[in-house]
Coordinates of C-alpha atoms and ligand atoms in Angstrom, one line a residue:
X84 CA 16.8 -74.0 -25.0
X85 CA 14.5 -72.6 -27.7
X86 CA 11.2 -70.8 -26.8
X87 CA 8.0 -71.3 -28.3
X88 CA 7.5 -71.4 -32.2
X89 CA 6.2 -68.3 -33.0
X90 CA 9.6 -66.7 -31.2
X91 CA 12.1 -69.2 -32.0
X92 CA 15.1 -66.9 -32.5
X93 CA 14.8 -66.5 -28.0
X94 CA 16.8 -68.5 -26.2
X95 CA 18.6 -69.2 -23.1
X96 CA 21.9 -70.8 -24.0
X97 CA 23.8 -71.9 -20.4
X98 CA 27.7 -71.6 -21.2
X99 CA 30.6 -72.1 -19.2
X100 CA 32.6 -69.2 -19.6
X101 CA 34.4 -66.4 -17.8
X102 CA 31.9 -63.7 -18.7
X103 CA 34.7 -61.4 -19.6
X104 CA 35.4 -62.5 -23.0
X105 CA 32.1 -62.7 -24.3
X106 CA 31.2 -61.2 -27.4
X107 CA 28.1 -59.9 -26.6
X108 CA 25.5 -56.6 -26.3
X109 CA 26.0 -56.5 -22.8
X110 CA 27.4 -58.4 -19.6
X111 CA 25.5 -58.1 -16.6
X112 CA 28.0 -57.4 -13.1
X113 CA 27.1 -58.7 -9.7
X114 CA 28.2 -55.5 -8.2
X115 CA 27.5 -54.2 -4.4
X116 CA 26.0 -50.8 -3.7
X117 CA 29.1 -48.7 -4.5
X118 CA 29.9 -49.7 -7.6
X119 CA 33.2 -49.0 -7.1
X120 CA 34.8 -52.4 -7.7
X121 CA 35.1 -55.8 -5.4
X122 CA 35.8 -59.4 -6.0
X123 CA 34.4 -62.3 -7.7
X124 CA 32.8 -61.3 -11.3
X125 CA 33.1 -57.7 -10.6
X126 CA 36.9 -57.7 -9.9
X127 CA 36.9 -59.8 -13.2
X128 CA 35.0 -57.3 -15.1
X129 CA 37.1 -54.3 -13.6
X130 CA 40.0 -55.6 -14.6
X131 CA 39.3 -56.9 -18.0
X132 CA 37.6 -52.8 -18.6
X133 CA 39.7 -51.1 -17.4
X134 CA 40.0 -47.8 -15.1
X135 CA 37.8 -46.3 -17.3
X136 CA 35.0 -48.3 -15.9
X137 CA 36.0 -47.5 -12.6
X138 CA 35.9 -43.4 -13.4
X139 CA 32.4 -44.1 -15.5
X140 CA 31.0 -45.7 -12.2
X141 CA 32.3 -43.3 -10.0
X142 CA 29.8 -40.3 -11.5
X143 CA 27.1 -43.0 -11.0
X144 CA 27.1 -42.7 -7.2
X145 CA 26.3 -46.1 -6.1
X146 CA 23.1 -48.1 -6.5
X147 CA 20.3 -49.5 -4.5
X148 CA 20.5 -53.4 -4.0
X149 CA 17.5 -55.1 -6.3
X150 CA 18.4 -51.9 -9.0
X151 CA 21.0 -51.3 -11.9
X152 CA 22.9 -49.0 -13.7
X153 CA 24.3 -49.1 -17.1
X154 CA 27.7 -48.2 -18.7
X155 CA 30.1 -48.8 -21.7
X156 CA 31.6 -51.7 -22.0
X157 CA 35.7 -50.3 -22.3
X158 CA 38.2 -53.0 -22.9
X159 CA 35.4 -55.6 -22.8
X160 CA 34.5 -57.1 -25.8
X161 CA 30.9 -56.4 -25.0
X162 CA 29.0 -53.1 -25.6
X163 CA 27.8 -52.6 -22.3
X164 CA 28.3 -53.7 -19.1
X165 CA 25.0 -53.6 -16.8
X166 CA 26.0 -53.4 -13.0
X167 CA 23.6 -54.5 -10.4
X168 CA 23.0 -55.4 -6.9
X169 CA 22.1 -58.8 -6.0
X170 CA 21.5 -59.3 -2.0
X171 CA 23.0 -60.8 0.4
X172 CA 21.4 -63.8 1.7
X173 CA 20.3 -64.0 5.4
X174 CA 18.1 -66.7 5.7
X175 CA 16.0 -66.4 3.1
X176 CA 12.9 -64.5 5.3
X177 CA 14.2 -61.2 4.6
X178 CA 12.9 -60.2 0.8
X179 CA 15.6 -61.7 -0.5
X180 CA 14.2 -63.6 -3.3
X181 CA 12.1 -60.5 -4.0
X182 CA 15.1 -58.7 -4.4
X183 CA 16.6 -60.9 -6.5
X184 CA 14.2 -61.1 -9.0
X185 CA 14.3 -57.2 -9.3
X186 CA 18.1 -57.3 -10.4
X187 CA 17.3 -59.8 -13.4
X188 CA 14.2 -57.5 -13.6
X189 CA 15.9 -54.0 -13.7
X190 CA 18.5 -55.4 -16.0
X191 CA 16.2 -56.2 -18.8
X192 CA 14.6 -52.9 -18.5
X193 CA 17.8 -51.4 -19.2
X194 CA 18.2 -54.0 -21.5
X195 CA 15.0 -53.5 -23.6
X196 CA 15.7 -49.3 -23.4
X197 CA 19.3 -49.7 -25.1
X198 CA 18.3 -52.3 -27.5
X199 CA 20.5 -55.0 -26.4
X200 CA 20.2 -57.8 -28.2
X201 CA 22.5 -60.6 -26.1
X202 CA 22.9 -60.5 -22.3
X203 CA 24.8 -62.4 -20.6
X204 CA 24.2 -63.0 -16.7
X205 CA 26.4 -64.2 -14.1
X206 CA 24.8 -66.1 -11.2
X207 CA 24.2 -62.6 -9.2
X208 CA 24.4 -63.0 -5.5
X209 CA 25.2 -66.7 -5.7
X210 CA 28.6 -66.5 -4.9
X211 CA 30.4 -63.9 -2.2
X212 CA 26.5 -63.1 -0.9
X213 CA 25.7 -66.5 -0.5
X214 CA 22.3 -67.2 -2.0
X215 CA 21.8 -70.9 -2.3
X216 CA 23.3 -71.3 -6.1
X217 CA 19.7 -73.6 -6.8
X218 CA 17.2 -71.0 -5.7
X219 CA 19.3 -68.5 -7.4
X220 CA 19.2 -70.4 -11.0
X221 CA 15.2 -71.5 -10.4
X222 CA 14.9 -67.5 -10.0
X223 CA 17.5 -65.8 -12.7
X224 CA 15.7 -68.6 -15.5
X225 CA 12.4 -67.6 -14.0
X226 CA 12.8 -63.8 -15.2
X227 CA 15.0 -64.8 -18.2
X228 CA 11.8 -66.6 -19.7
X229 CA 9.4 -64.1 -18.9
X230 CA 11.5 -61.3 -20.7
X231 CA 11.6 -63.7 -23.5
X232 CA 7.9 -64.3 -23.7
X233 CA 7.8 -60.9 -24.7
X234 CA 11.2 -60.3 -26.6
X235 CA 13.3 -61.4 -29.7
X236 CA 16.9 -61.7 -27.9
X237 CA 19.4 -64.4 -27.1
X238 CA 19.7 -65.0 -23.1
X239 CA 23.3 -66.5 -22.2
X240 CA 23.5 -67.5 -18.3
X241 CA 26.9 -67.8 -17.7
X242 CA 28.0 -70.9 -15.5
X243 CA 31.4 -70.3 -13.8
X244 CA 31.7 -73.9 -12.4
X245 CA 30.1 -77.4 -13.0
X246 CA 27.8 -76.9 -9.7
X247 CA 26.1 -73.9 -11.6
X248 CA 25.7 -75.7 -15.2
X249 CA 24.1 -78.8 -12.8
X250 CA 21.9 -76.4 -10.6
X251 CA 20.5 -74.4 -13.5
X252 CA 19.8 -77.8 -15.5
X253 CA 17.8 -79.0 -12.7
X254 CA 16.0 -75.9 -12.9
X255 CA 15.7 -76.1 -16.3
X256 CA 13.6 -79.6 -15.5
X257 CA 11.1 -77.8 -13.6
X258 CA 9.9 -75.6 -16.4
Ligands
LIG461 N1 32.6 -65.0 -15.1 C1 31.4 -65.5 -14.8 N2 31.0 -65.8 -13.6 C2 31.8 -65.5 -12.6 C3 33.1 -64.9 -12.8 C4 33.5 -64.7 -14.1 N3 34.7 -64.1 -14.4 N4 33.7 -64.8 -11.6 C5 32.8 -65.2 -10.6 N5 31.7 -65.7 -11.2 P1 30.1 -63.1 -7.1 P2 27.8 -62.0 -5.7 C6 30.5 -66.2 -10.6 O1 30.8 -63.4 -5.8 O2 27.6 -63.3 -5.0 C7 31.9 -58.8 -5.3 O3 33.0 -58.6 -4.4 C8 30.6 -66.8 -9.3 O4 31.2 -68.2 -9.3 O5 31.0 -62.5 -8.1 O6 26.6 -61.2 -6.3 C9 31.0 -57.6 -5.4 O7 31.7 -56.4 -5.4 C10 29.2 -66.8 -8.8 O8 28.5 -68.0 -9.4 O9 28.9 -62.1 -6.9 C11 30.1 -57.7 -4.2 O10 30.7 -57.2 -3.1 C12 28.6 -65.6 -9.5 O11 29.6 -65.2 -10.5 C13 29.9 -59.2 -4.1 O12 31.1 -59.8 -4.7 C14 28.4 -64.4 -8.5 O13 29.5 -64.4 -7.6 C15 28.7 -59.7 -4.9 O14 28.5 -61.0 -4.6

């Protein structure tokens, strides 16, 4: 969708893709607090890498849940790959929703300090930790439009299934 006119190079574009073979500045892994590796996008992005991903993450030492880290990219075709750590949905009383909006939060920061010009997010926590895939979308496009009310990038939410193209155009309606 294109942003306002005086910034109409920003957009969110929602794409059905495995995030592993986009071509972009960086892809954004739903990772857990070890950053060692696991299943879902992260196996995907571990495997498509490489072991040199795996040896980069080592010397990071884990990281928080709501924070990131950032490293190269390897056998990806992106630059960079920014690993953070969605939570795990318990209900929905326990900060979660605050948590998540830190992830897509941190990520940008990284983003904005490394000049990355095309992101590309999964749905973090929206699959193996469970957060309700709706509230998940409302949230991630949320914080992808307020980083573009401020900056000239291209925003690609990556839809690994027709229930996340359909929850995240609903929450397109809503803005
Ligand atoms: N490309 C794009 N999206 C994908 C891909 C892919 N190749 N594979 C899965 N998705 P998940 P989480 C979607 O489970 O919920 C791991 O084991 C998927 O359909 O990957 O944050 C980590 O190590 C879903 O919509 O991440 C953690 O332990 C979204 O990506 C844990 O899972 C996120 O699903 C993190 O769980």
């Amino acid at each position: 969708m294109q942003k306002d006119p005086d910034n109409w190079h920003s957009t969110i574009k929602l794409v059905m893709a495995d995030i592993t073979t986009l071509e972009v500045d960086a892809v954004v892994n739903a990772a857990n607090n070890s950053l060692l590796g696991g299943g879902g996008v992260d196996g995907a992005i571990h495997s498509a890498a490489g072991p040199e991903l795996l040896e980069e993450c080592r010397g990071l030492c884990g990281c928080p849940t709501g924070e990131a880290r950032i490293t190269r990219g390897y056998g990806l075709p992106a630059r960079f790959v920014i690993h953070t750590v969605g939570p795990i949905w318990s209900g929905g009383d326990n900060g979660e929703d605050d948590l998540l909006r830190n992830c897509y939060r941190n990520c940008f920061a990284l983003a904005e300090l490394h000049d990355i010009k095309t992101i590309a997010f999964p749905a973090i926590s929206a699959g193996v930790y469970g957060f309700p895939m709706e509230r998940a979308c409302r949230i991630a496009l949320r914080e992808m439009m307020s980083y573009l009310e401020k900056k000239n990038v291209d925003v690609i939410a990556v839809c690994f299934s027709k229930r996340a193209l359909w929850c995240y155009q609903v929450a397109l309606q809503d803005f």
